[in-house]
Coordinates of C-alpha atoms and ligand atoms in Angstrom, one line a residue:
M1082 CA 92.2 115.0 122.1
S1083 CA 89.2 117.3 121.8
E1084 CA 88.0 120.0 124.1
P1085 CA 84.6 119.6 125.9
G1086 CA 81.6 120.2 123.6
K1087 CA 83.8 120.1 120.5
T1088 CA 83.7 116.8 118.6
K1089 CA 87.0 115.4 117.5
F1090 CA 86.0 115.9 113.9
Q1091 CA 85.7 119.6 114.2
I1092 CA 89.4 119.8 115.0
D1093 CA 91.3 121.8 112.3
L1094 CA 94.7 121.0 111.0
R1095 CA 96.6 123.5 113.1
R1096 CA 95.0 122.3 116.3
H1097 CA 95.6 118.7 115.4
L1098 CA 99.3 119.5 114.8
R1099 CA 99.5 121.3 118.2
E1100 CA 98.1 118.3 119.9
Q1101 CA 100.9 116.2 118.3
E1102 CA 103.3 118.5 120.1
V1103 CA 105.0 119.4 116.8
D1104 CA 107.6 122.2 116.6
D1105 CA 105.9 125.5 115.9
N1106 CA 108.0 126.2 112.8
L1107 CA 106.9 122.8 111.4
I1108 CA 103.3 123.5 112.2
H1109 CA 103.6 126.8 110.4
L1110 CA 105.2 125.1 107.4
I1111 CA 102.5 122.4 107.1
C1112 CA 99.8 125.0 107.5
E1113 CA 101.4 127.3 104.8
I1114 CA 101.4 124.3 102.4
A1115 CA 97.7 123.7 103.2
E1116 CA 97.0 127.4 102.6
A1117 CA 98.8 127.2 99.2
S1118 CA 96.5 124.3 98.2
K1119 CA 93.6 126.7 98.2
Y1120 CA 95.2 128.7 95.4
I1121 CA 96.1 125.5 93.5
I1122 CA 92.4 124.4 93.7
H1123 CA 91.4 127.8 92.2
S1124 CA 93.9 127.4 89.4
I1125 CA 92.7 123.9 88.6
R1126 CA 89.1 125.2 88.5
T1127 CA 89.8 128.3 86.5
G1128 CA 93.3 128.1 85.0
D1129 CA 94.0 127.4 81.3
L1130 CA 94.3 123.6 80.8
G1131 CA 96.7 124.1 78.0
V1132 CA 100.5 123.9 77.9
A1133 CA 102.9 126.6 79.2
G1134 CA 103.3 129.5 76.8
T1135 CA 99.7 129.7 75.7
S1136 CA 98.0 133.1 76.3
N1137 CA 94.4 134.0 77.3
L1138 CA 92.0 136.3 75.5
Y1139 CA 93.8 139.3 77.2
G1140 CA 97.1 138.1 75.8
E1141 CA 98.3 137.3 79.3
Q1142 CA 100.8 134.5 79.6
Q1143 CA 99.0 131.3 80.6
L1144 CA 100.9 128.7 82.5
A1145 CA 100.4 125.0 82.5
L1146 CA 98.8 123.9 85.8
D1147 CA 101.9 122.2 87.1
V1148 CA 104.0 125.3 86.5
L1149 CA 101.3 127.4 88.1
A1150 CA 101.1 125.1 91.1
D1151 CA 104.9 125.1 91.4
R1152 CA 104.9 129.0 91.5
I1153 CA 102.2 129.1 94.2
L1154 CA 104.1 126.7 96.5
R1155 CA 107.5 128.2 95.8
K1156 CA 106.2 131.7 96.7
R1157 CA 104.6 130.4 99.9
L1158 CA 107.7 128.5 101.0
D1159 CA 110.0 131.4 100.1
H1160 CA 108.0 133.8 102.3
S1161 CA 107.4 131.3 105.1
R1162 CA 110.6 132.2 107.1
V1163 CA 111.0 128.5 108.1
V1164 CA 112.5 127.0 104.9
A1165 CA 116.2 126.6 104.3
N1166 CA 116.1 124.8 100.9
M1167 CA 113.5 123.7 98.5
M1168 CA 113.2 121.6 95.3
S1169 CA 110.4 120.4 93.1
E1170 CA 109.7 118.4 90.0
E1171 CA 109.7 121.7 88.1
M1172 CA 113.1 122.8 89.3
D1173 CA 116.4 121.8 87.7
E1174 CA 118.3 122.3 91.0
I1175 CA 117.8 122.9 94.7
I1176 CA 116.8 126.5 95.5
P1177 CA 118.4 127.9 98.6
I1178 CA 116.1 130.2 100.7
S1179 CA 118.1 130.7 103.9
P1180 CA 121.8 129.8 104.7
D1181 CA 120.7 129.4 108.3
C1182 CA 119.6 125.8 108.9
D1183 CA 118.8 126.0 112.6
G1184 CA 115.0 125.7 113.3
K1185 CA 114.4 125.6 109.5
Y1186 CA 113.2 122.8 107.2
S1187 CA 114.0 121.7 103.7
V1188 CA 111.2 120.7 101.4
A1189 CA 110.9 118.5 98.3
F1190 CA 107.6 118.6 96.5
D1191 CA 105.7 117.6 93.4
P1192 CA 103.4 120.6 93.0
L1193 CA 100.7 118.9 90.8
D1194 CA 101.4 115.2 90.3
G1195 CA 99.4 113.7 87.4
S1196 CA 98.7 117.2 86.0
S1197 CA 97.9 115.8 82.6
L1198 CA 94.9 114.0 84.1
V1199 CA 93.1 117.3 84.8
D1200 CA 92.3 117.6 81.1
V1201 CA 90.2 114.4 81.5
N1202 CA 88.8 115.5 84.9
L1203 CA 90.6 112.8 86.9
A1204 CA 92.0 113.4 90.4
V1205 CA 95.5 114.9 90.9
G1206 CA 97.6 115.8 93.9
T1207 CA 100.4 117.7 95.6
I1208 CA 103.1 115.6 97.3
V1209 CA 105.4 117.0 100.0
S1210 CA 108.5 115.7 101.8
I1211 CA 110.0 117.6 104.7
F1212 CA 113.4 117.3 106.3
E1213 CA 114.8 119.2 109.3
G1214 CA 117.8 121.5 108.4
C1215 CA 119.4 122.1 105.1
D1216 CA 120.1 118.7 103.5
L1217 CA 117.6 117.3 101.0
L1218 CA 119.9 114.5 99.6
Q1219 CA 119.4 112.1 102.5
P1220 CA 117.6 108.8 102.9
G1221 CA 113.8 109.2 103.3
N1222 CA 114.1 107.6 106.7
N1223 CA 115.2 111.0 108.0
Q1224 CA 112.0 112.9 107.0
V1225 CA 110.3 114.6 109.9
A1226 CA 107.0 114.9 108.0
A1227 CA 105.3 114.0 104.8
M1228 CA 101.9 115.0 103.3
Y1229 CA 99.8 115.1 100.3
I1230 CA 96.7 117.0 99.1
L1231 CA 94.3 115.2 96.9
Y1232 CA 92.2 117.3 94.5
G1233 CA 89.4 114.9 93.7
P1234 CA 85.6 114.9 94.1
R1235 CA 86.5 116.2 97.6
T1236 CA 89.7 117.9 98.5
T1237 CA 91.5 116.0 101.3
L1238 CA 94.9 116.4 103.0
V1239 CA 96.8 113.5 104.6
Y1240 CA 99.9 114.0 106.8
S1241 CA 102.2 112.4 109.3
V1242 CA 104.9 113.8 111.6
G1243 CA 105.9 110.3 112.7
N1244 CA 103.0 109.7 115.0
G1245 CA 100.4 108.0 112.8
V1246 CA 98.7 109.0 109.5
H1247 CA 95.7 111.4 109.6
E1248 CA 93.2 112.6 107.0
F1249 CA 91.5 116.0 106.8
G1250 CA 88.7 117.2 104.5
M1251 CA 88.3 120.7 103.2
N1252 CA 84.9 122.2 104.3
N1253 CA 82.8 124.9 102.7
L1254 CA 84.9 127.6 104.5
M1255 CA 88.0 126.0 102.9
E1256 CA 89.3 124.9 106.3
Y1257 CA 90.9 121.4 106.7
T1258 CA 89.0 119.5 109.5
L1259 CA 89.8 116.1 110.8
L1260 CA 88.1 113.1 109.0
Q1261 CA 90.1 110.2 110.5
E1262 CA 93.3 109.7 112.5
N1263 CA 95.8 106.8 112.9
I1264 CA 94.8 105.2 109.6
R1265 CA 96.0 101.6 109.4
I1266 CA 96.7 99.2 106.4
E1267 CA 96.1 95.5 106.6
P1268 CA 98.9 93.0 106.0
S1269 CA 97.5 91.8 102.7
G1270 CA 95.0 93.3 100.2
N1271 CA 92.6 92.6 97.4
L1272 CA 93.5 95.3 94.9
Y1273 CA 96.5 96.2 92.8
S1274 CA 97.6 99.3 90.9
P1275 CA 100.1 98.3 88.2
G1276 CA 102.0 101.2 86.6
G1277 CA 103.8 101.1 83.3
Q1278 CA 103.3 98.6 80.5
R1279 CA 103.0 94.9 81.4
N1280 CA 104.8 93.7 78.3
K1281 CA 107.9 95.6 79.6
Y1282 CA 107.8 94.0 83.1
T1283 CA 110.7 91.8 84.3
P1284 CA 109.9 88.1 84.8
G1285 CA 109.8 88.6 88.6
T1286 CA 107.1 91.4 88.4
E1287 CA 105.3 89.4 85.7
A1288 CA 105.2 86.4 88.0
F1289 CA 104.0 88.5 90.9
V1290 CA 101.1 90.0 88.8
T1291 CA 100.1 86.5 87.6
H1292 CA 100.0 85.4 91.3
L1293 CA 97.8 88.4 92.2
E1294 CA 95.3 87.6 89.4
E1295 CA 95.2 84.0 90.4
R1296 CA 94.4 85.2 93.9
G1297 CA 91.4 87.1 92.5
V1298 CA 93.0 90.6 93.4
K1299 CA 91.2 93.4 91.5
L1300 CA 93.0 95.9 89.3
R1301 CA 92.4 99.5 90.2
Y1302 CA 94.6 102.1 88.4
S1303 CA 93.8 105.8 87.7
G1304 CA 97.2 106.9 86.4
G1305 CA 97.5 109.4 89.2
F1306 CA 100.0 108.4 92.0
V1307 CA 98.2 110.4 94.7
P1308 CA 94.7 109.0 94.1
D1309 CA 96.1 105.5 93.6
I1310 CA 98.0 105.6 96.9
N1311 CA 95.1 107.3 98.7
Q1312 CA 92.9 104.4 97.6
V1313 CA 95.3 101.8 99.1
L1314 CA 95.7 103.9 102.3
L1315 CA 91.9 104.6 102.9
K1316 CA 90.7 101.2 101.9
G1317 CA 93.4 99.9 104.2
K1318 CA 94.5 97.3 101.7
G1319 CA 96.2 96.9 98.3
I1320 CA 99.5 97.4 96.5
F1321 CA 100.7 100.1 94.0
F1322 CA 103.7 99.4 91.9
Y1323 CA 105.6 101.2 89.1
P1324 CA 108.3 98.6 88.6
H1325 CA 111.6 98.3 86.7
L1326 CA 110.7 98.3 83.0
N1327 CA 112.9 96.9 80.2
D1328 CA 113.2 100.5 78.8
L1329 CA 113.0 102.2 82.2
P1330 CA 115.3 100.2 84.5
K1331 CA 114.9 102.8 87.3
G1332 CA 111.1 103.0 86.9
K1333 CA 109.3 106.3 86.4
L1334 CA 108.6 107.8 89.8
R1335 CA 111.0 110.2 91.5
L1336 CA 112.6 109.3 94.9
L1337 CA 112.8 112.7 96.6
F1338 CA 109.3 114.1 96.0
E1339 CA 107.1 111.2 95.1
L1340 CA 108.4 107.9 96.6
N1341 CA 110.0 109.1 99.9
P1342 CA 106.9 111.0 101.2
M1343 CA 104.5 108.3 100.2
A1344 CA 106.7 105.6 101.6
Y1345 CA 106.9 107.5 104.9
L1346 CA 103.1 107.8 105.1
I1347 CA 102.4 104.2 104.1
E1348 CA 105.0 102.9 106.6
Q1349 CA 103.4 105.1 109.3
A1350 CA 100.1 103.3 108.5
G1351 CA 101.7 99.9 108.9
G1352 CA 102.5 99.2 105.3
A1353 CA 105.8 98.9 103.4
A1354 CA 107.6 100.4 100.4
S1355 CA 110.4 98.8 98.4
N1356 CA 112.3 99.3 95.1
G1357 CA 111.9 95.5 94.7
H1358 CA 115.1 94.7 96.6
K1359 CA 115.5 97.4 99.3
R1360 CA 113.3 99.6 101.5
I1361 CA 112.6 102.9 99.8
L1362 CA 113.3 104.9 102.9
D1363 CA 116.8 103.4 103.2
L1364 CA 117.8 104.5 99.7
Q1365 CA 120.6 107.2 99.6
P1366 CA 119.7 109.7 96.8
E1367 CA 122.6 110.5 94.5
E1368 CA 120.9 113.3 92.5
I1369 CA 117.7 115.3 93.0
H1370 CA 115.6 113.8 90.2
Q1371 CA 116.7 110.2 90.9
R1372 CA 114.0 107.7 89.9
A1373 CA 113.4 104.3 91.5
P1374 CA 111.1 101.3 90.9
V1375 CA 108.5 101.0 93.7
F1376 CA 106.2 98.5 95.3
I1377 CA 104.1 100.2 98.0
G1378 CA 101.2 99.1 100.2
C1379 CA 100.3 96.0 102.3
K1380 CA 103.5 94.7 104.0
E1381 CA 102.9 91.0 103.0
D1382 CA 102.2 91.9 99.4
V1383 CA 105.3 94.1 99.1
K1384 CA 107.4 91.2 100.6
L1385 CA 105.8 88.8 98.1
A1386 CA 106.8 91.0 95.2
E1387 CA 110.4 91.1 96.5
E1388 CA 110.4 87.2 96.8
F1389 CA 109.1 86.8 93.2
I1390 CA 111.7 89.2 91.9
A1391 CA 114.6 87.5 93.8
K1392 CA 113.5 84.0 92.7
M1393 CA 113.2 85.0 89.0
E1394 CA 116.6 86.8 89.2
T1395 CA 118.2 83.7 90.7
N1396 CA 116.6 81.5 88.0
Q1397 CA 117.8 84.0 85.3
N1398 CA 121.4 84.0 86.7
E1399 CA 121.4 80.2 86.8
E1400 CA 120.3 80.0 83.2
E1401 CA 122.9 82.5 82.1
S1402 CA 125.6 80.5 84.0
K1403 CA 124.6 77.3 82.2
T1404 CA 124.6 79.1 78.9
Q1405 CA 128.1 80.5 79.5
A1406 CA 129.4 77.1 80.7
K1407 CA 128.1 75.5 77.4
K1408 CA 129.8 78.2 75.4
N1409 CA 133.1 77.7 77.3
S1410 CA 133.0 73.9 76.9
S1411 CA 132.2 74.2 73.2
K1412 CA 135.4 76.3 72.7
K1413 CA 137.7 73.6 74.2
Ligands
AFP910 P1 102.7 113.2 85.4 O1 102.9 114.0 86.6 O2 103.8 113.5 84.4 O3 101.4 113.3 84.8 O4 102.9 111.7 85.7 C1 102.1 111.1 86.7 C2 102.9 109.9 87.3 O5 104.2 110.3 87.6 C3 102.2 109.4 88.5 O6 101.2 110.2 89.0 C4 101.5 108.1 88.0 O7 101.6 107.1 88.9 C5 102.4 107.7 86.8 O8 102.9 108.9 86.3 C6 101.6 107.1 85.7 O9 102.5 106.8 84.6 P2 101.9 105.9 83.4 O10 101.0 106.9 82.7 O11 103.2 105.6 82.6 O12 101.2 104.7 83.9

């Protein structure tokens, strides 16, 4: 993989992509997103942490960081010449860039996921899902690439184009150089990241968490999807879930620009991602901001969650049938 005299770990992002024999337009797109992250880092370090609409001492319009990050990425993608359509958490609808789909890509992104965590100096990230052509409303299984950038104590970038998952670190020259490639996740893990409120979990999720605790699995949860997933990926074990809640039956996380890209990356590392019943990457989106429950990480732990959910749903259905039968017999 590396030329003589150059260690593998001095390989920058563009060279690594070339060695994956990736289409030039896709290389350009991924590198443009990586470039945009440098401006997002700057806005995190210097931008106003307030809400959109505030103004600085010069009376200039200050933007909330997620709006700022969205504008930075939108501008980059708009001028890239390889994007057909794009959409993000900040957009109400898909934005067409070019009517010509050939050789172009469509991008769904969360510009700064967990932006509210910046105020308390916790890690946040940018999440990107890439499809070939013009259609963004297709199952995540059709993605040609996914990536995230994690703005933490170090800035790192993780990507896959379907040939393994690779991690890059930003050096002092603000270049992304290879840290590790072909990252793998073990079948079962020793940490769990439970999103939402436990008192709103369904019986199946509740039973799954009780099992994890009895197994001695440790709770690790930052409230940021990107750092929490990154922890599972780089430790090579664990499960993150933001399940169906009694008041959020579809969960909280968005399918197009949060779940699909992360599911793609985790599966490329040998893990799994499910909505509790079905593989995330098989879900057909009906609308661009569609949400879904998610269990993502070690394959065996995701399967176990599905089994607990199925078992408790069966028990619940049987109880409801018995109750209904009693009501019917009491009417006779
Ligand atoms: P924001 O992007 O609105 O801050 O939400 C972040 C997030 O979508 C995701 O990063 C976390 O996993 C999840 O919310 C945390 O949600 P809870 O605060 O309800 O646990």
